[in-house]
Amino acid sequence: NAGVMQNPRHLVRRRGQEARLRCSPMKGHSHVYWYRQLPEEGLKFMVYLQKENIIDESGMPKERFSAEFPKEGPSILRIQQVVRGDSAAYFCASSPLPGQGFYGYTFGSGTRLTVV
Amino acid sequence: TQLLEQSPQFLSIQEGENLTVYCNSSSVFSSLQWYRQEPGEGPVLLVTVVTGGEVKKLKRLTFQFGDARKDSSLHITAAQPGDTGLYLCAGPTDSGNTGKLIFGQGTTLQVKP
């Protein structure tokens, strides 16, 4: 069984460009969670999605950030007009059932975004 | 607001030494988890503790959940260079069944041969 797959592993964008980060959940998992890890900080929750639905986006910046999890294909975290402060590691996790935070998650290897 | 505070932030020890990492909060958590993260990789779940006073062992690692479920500790016996990494504690928030986790800021452990 493949784990949570994220790509690309590394992404370099110039200020003002768009960044698209992809997350393919584990087989059979229909719930995806995105977290961001800024340098020298712990992981911070961004958004929780089910197939075709955003359940909780309380950790997403109000502007420039969006996420989707379509019926088919991976979940996408999209950052428009990137700024240097967006440079971070972005991780996703998945679960087969809702609200599995009680038990803990399997995370992907992450996408490291560098804005130059 | 729920917070998890880890101490120490950095720890550098020699191979064979013992160490303890602490994760503290003023809030009660239904469970606490410990993850280990290596550079360039995602966090890997080591253990979940769910019952106050619970002790779990994973080879040389011993995890304890406080009686009041507000704190946890990770004790490593006879540390090895392979134990080097970032150790994170995490717990589910009390904001409903959204699966949202709160993480501590992490403890960076370096074990020198």
Short mmCIF file of C-alpha atoms in Angstrom, two decimals:
data_model
loop_
_atom_site.label_atom_id
_atom_site.label_comp_id
_atom_site.label_asym_id
_atom_site.label_seq_id
_atom_site.Cartn_x
_atom_site.Cartn_y
_atom_site.Cartn_z
CA ASN A 1 0.00 0.00 0.00
CA ALA A 2 1.36 3.35 -0.99
CA GLY A 3 1.36 5.96 1.73
CA VAL A 4 0.30 9.56 1.39
CA MET A 5 1.98 10.89 -1.74
CA GLN A 6 2.87 14.53 -2.17
CA ASN A 7 4.39 16.23 -5.16
CA PRO A 8 6.46 18.00 -6.01
CA ARG A 9 8.92 17.41 -3.17
CA HIS A 10 10.56 20.76 -3.84
CA LEU A 11 9.07 23.79 -5.54
CA VAL A 12 10.74 27.10 -6.28
CA ARG A 13 8.60 30.04 -7.25
CA ARG A 14 9.35 33.71 -7.84
CA ARG A 15 7.38 36.29 -5.92
CA GLY A 16 4.01 36.83 -7.55
CA GLN A 17 3.78 33.39 -9.18
CA GLU A 18 1.32 30.65 -8.31
CA ALA A 19 2.19 27.48 -6.44
CA ARG A 20 0.19 24.25 -6.74
CA LEU A 21 0.84 21.49 -4.25
CA ARG A 22 -0.67 18.05 -4.74
CA CYS A 23 -1.59 15.38 -2.23
CA SER A 24 -2.79 11.88 -3.09
CA PRO A 25 -4.28 10.23 0.00
CA MET A 26 -3.80 6.64 0.99
CA LYS A 27 -5.98 4.19 -0.89
CA GLY A 28 -9.53 4.23 0.43
CA HIS A 29 -9.07 7.49 2.33
CA SER A 30 -11.52 10.26 1.56
CA HIS A 31 -10.41 12.80 4.19
CA VAL A 32 -7.38 15.03 3.72
CA TYR A 33 -5.70 17.47 6.09
CA TRP A 34 -3.11 20.10 5.15
CA TYR A 35 -0.53 21.45 7.59
CA ARG A 36 2.23 24.04 7.19
CA GLN A 37 5.60 24.05 8.94
CA LEU A 38 7.36 27.38 8.93
CA PRO A 39 11.08 27.51 9.70
CA GLU A 40 11.75 27.10 13.43
CA GLU A 41 8.06 26.44 14.13
CA GLY A 42 5.88 23.42 14.69
CA LEU A 43 3.18 22.28 12.34
CA LYS A 44 0.07 24.41 12.02
CA PHE A 45 -3.28 23.15 10.77
CA MET A 46 -4.51 24.77 7.57
CA VAL A 47 -7.53 22.95 6.17
CA TYR A 48 -9.55 19.74 6.35
CA LEU A 49 -11.33 18.46 3.24
CA GLN A 50 -13.54 15.57 2.31
CA LYS A 51 -14.18 14.65 -1.30
CA GLU A 52 -15.70 17.76 -2.93
CA ASN A 53 -16.18 19.52 0.42
CA ILE A 54 -14.19 21.86 2.63
CA ILE A 55 -14.98 20.91 6.23
CA ASP A 56 -12.71 23.25 8.20
CA GLU A 57 -10.54 25.99 6.72
CA SER A 58 -9.98 27.88 9.95
CA GLY A 59 -6.19 27.71 9.58
CA MET A 60 -6.03 29.01 6.02
CA PRO A 61 -4.88 32.58 5.39
CA LYS A 62 -7.87 34.56 4.18
CA GLU A 63 -6.26 35.69 0.97
CA ARG A 64 -4.30 33.95 -1.80
CA PHE A 65 -4.74 30.43 -0.37
CA SER A 66 -7.31 27.89 -1.54
CA ALA A 67 -7.73 24.12 -1.38
CA GLU A 68 -9.82 21.55 -3.15
CA PHE A 69 -10.31 17.80 -3.10
CA PRO A 70 -12.22 16.82 -6.25
CA LYS A 71 -14.18 13.63 -6.74
CA GLU A 72 -11.36 12.30 -8.88
CA GLY A 73 -7.69 13.08 -8.48
CA PRO A 74 -5.49 14.49 -5.75
CA SER A 75 -6.17 17.26 -3.31
CA ILE A 76 -4.65 20.57 -4.41
CA LEU A 77 -3.39 23.38 -2.21
CA ARG A 78 -3.10 26.51 -4.30
CA ILE A 79 -1.20 29.64 -3.33
CA GLN A 80 -1.62 32.63 -5.60
CA GLN A 81 0.84 35.51 -5.88
CA VAL A 82 3.33 33.90 -3.54
CA VAL A 83 5.42 36.01 -1.17
CA ARG A 84 8.64 35.15 0.66
CA GLY A 85 6.69 34.48 3.86
CA ASP A 86 4.98 31.53 2.13
CA SER A 87 8.30 29.66 2.07
CA ALA A 88 7.66 26.61 4.23
CA ALA A 89 7.14 22.87 4.21
CA TYR A 90 3.57 21.85 3.45
CA PHE A 91 2.38 18.45 4.64
CA CYS A 92 -0.80 16.55 4.11
CA ALA A 93 -2.29 13.61 5.95
CA SER A 94 -5.29 11.42 5.17
CA SER A 95 -7.78 9.22 6.99
CA PRO A 96 -10.55 6.81 6.03
CA LEU A 97 -13.02 8.27 8.51
CA PRO A 98 -13.76 11.80 9.70
CA GLY A 99 -12.10 13.35 12.72
CA GLN A 100 -9.31 10.84 13.21
CA GLY A 101 -7.14 13.32 15.04
CA PHE A 102 -7.70 11.34 18.23
CA TYR A 103 -5.58 8.49 16.88
CA GLY A 104 -2.96 10.38 14.92
CA TYR A 105 -2.16 10.56 11.25
CA THR A 106 0.12 9.27 8.54
CA PHE A 107 1.73 12.26 6.88
CA GLY A 108 3.23 12.56 3.45
CA SER A 109 6.85 13.58 2.92
CA GLY A 110 5.83 17.13 2.22
CA THR A 111 6.43 19.81 -0.39
CA ARG A 112 9.11 22.33 0.39
CA LEU A 113 8.19 25.65 -1.16
CA THR A 114 10.87 28.26 -1.62
CA VAL A 115 9.87 31.71 -2.82
CA VAL A 116 12.71 33.73 -4.34
CA THR B 1 -6.73 28.48 23.32
CA GLN B 2 -5.08 25.11 23.65
CA LEU B 3 -1.29 25.12 23.60
CA LEU B 4 1.36 22.44 23.86
CA GLU B 5 4.77 23.45 25.16
CA GLN B 6 7.75 21.18 24.72
CA SER B 7 10.98 21.24 26.64
CA PRO B 8 13.79 21.31 26.08
CA GLN B 9 13.83 22.83 22.60
CA PHE B 10 17.28 21.47 21.83
CA LEU B 11 19.17 18.54 23.27
CA SER B 12 22.64 17.34 22.32
CA ILE B 13 23.90 14.22 24.06
CA GLN B 14 26.42 11.42 23.68
CA GLU B 15 25.48 7.96 22.51
CA GLY B 16 24.41 5.79 25.44
CA GLU B 17 22.94 8.58 27.56
CA ASN B 18 19.34 8.72 28.72
CA LEU B 19 17.03 11.66 28.11
CA THR B 20 13.49 12.87 28.72
CA VAL B 21 11.42 15.26 26.63
CA TYR B 22 8.37 16.95 28.11
CA CYS B 23 5.11 18.12 26.58
CA ASN B 24 2.94 20.30 28.81
CA SER B 25 -0.38 22.07 28.58
CA SER B 26 -2.86 23.81 30.84
CA SER B 27 -5.66 22.12 28.87
CA VAL B 28 -6.95 18.57 29.03
CA PHE B 29 -6.47 16.49 25.90
CA SER B 30 -8.47 13.41 24.94
CA SER B 31 -5.24 11.93 23.58
CA LEU B 32 -1.66 12.93 22.90
CA GLN B 33 0.60 11.71 20.14
CA TRP B 34 4.34 11.72 19.62
CA TYR B 35 5.91 12.06 16.19
CA ARG B 36 9.50 11.92 15.00
CA GLN B 37 10.57 13.93 11.99
CA GLU B 38 13.84 13.62 10.11
CA PRO B 39 15.19 16.43 7.90
CA GLY B 40 13.39 16.60 4.58
CA GLU B 41 10.69 14.16 5.63
CA GLY B 42 7.22 14.26 7.12
CA PRO B 43 6.41 13.49 10.76
CA VAL B 44 6.10 9.80 11.56
CA LEU B 45 3.65 8.76 14.26
CA LEU B 46 5.41 6.92 17.10
CA VAL B 47 2.62 6.45 19.63
CA THR B 48 -0.79 7.64 20.79
CA VAL B 49 -1.63 7.71 24.50
CA VAL B 50 -5.28 7.98 25.48
CA THR B 51 -5.72 7.09 29.16
CA GLY B 52 -4.51 9.23 32.08
CA GLY B 53 -1.45 7.58 33.64
CA GLU B 54 -0.90 5.35 30.62
CA VAL B 55 2.62 4.16 29.87
CA LYS B 56 3.61 2.77 26.49
CA LYS B 57 6.96 1.35 25.47
CA LEU B 58 8.45 1.18 22.02
CA LYS B 59 11.83 -0.57 22.30
CA ARG B 60 14.05 1.99 24.10
CA LEU B 61 11.36 4.69 24.07
CA THR B 62 8.91 5.05 26.97
CA PHE B 63 5.88 7.34 26.65
CA GLN B 64 3.75 8.48 29.56
CA PHE B 65 0.45 10.36 29.67
CA GLY B 66 -0.12 12.43 32.79
CA ASP B 67 -2.87 11.43 35.21
CA ALA B 68 -4.80 14.62 34.43
CA ARG B 69 -4.23 14.21 30.67
CA LYS B 70 -2.55 17.61 30.45
CA ASP B 71 1.00 16.49 29.88
CA SER B 72 3.16 13.73 28.46
CA SER B 73 6.78 12.68 28.46
CA LEU B 74 9.07 10.74 26.18
CA HIS B 75 12.03 8.96 27.76
CA ILE B 76 14.78 7.43 25.64
CA THR B 77 17.14 4.94 27.23
CA ALA B 78 20.66 4.50 25.90
CA ALA B 79 20.21 6.92 23.03
CA GLN B 80 21.72 6.04 19.66
CA PRO B 81 22.68 8.26 16.71
CA GLY B 82 19.67 6.87 14.85
CA ASP B 83 17.44 8.57 17.43
CA THR B 84 18.54 11.97 16.10
CA GLY B 85 15.62 14.02 14.85
CA LEU B 86 12.81 16.42 15.71
CA TYR B 87 10.32 15.07 18.24
CA LEU B 88 6.85 16.58 18.19
CA CYS B 89 3.94 16.09 20.52
CA ALA B 90 0.41 16.74 19.25
CA GLY B 91 -3.16 16.53 20.42
CA PRO B 92 -6.63 16.93 18.95
CA THR B 93 -8.30 20.26 19.57
CA ASP B 94 -11.54 20.57 21.42
CA SER B 95 -13.20 22.32 18.49
CA GLY B 96 -15.35 19.44 17.37
CA ASN B 97 -14.83 16.44 15.17
CA THR B 98 -12.68 18.13 12.56
CA GLY B 99 -9.54 16.11 13.04
CA LYS B 100 -7.49 19.22 13.72
CA LEU B 101 -4.27 18.66 15.67
CA ILE B 102 -2.29 21.11 17.75
CA PHE B 103 1.46 20.54 17.71
CA GLY B 104 4.15 21.53 20.15
CA GLN B 105 7.08 23.47 18.74
CA GLY B 106 9.27 20.39 18.86
CA THR B 107 12.45 19.14 20.52
CA THR B 108 15.51 18.77 18.32
CA LEU B 109 17.61 15.84 19.52
CA GLN B 110 21.16 15.24 18.41
CA VAL B 111 22.89 12.06 19.53
CA LYS B 112 26.63 12.07 18.94
CA PRO B 113 28.49 8.81 18.36
#
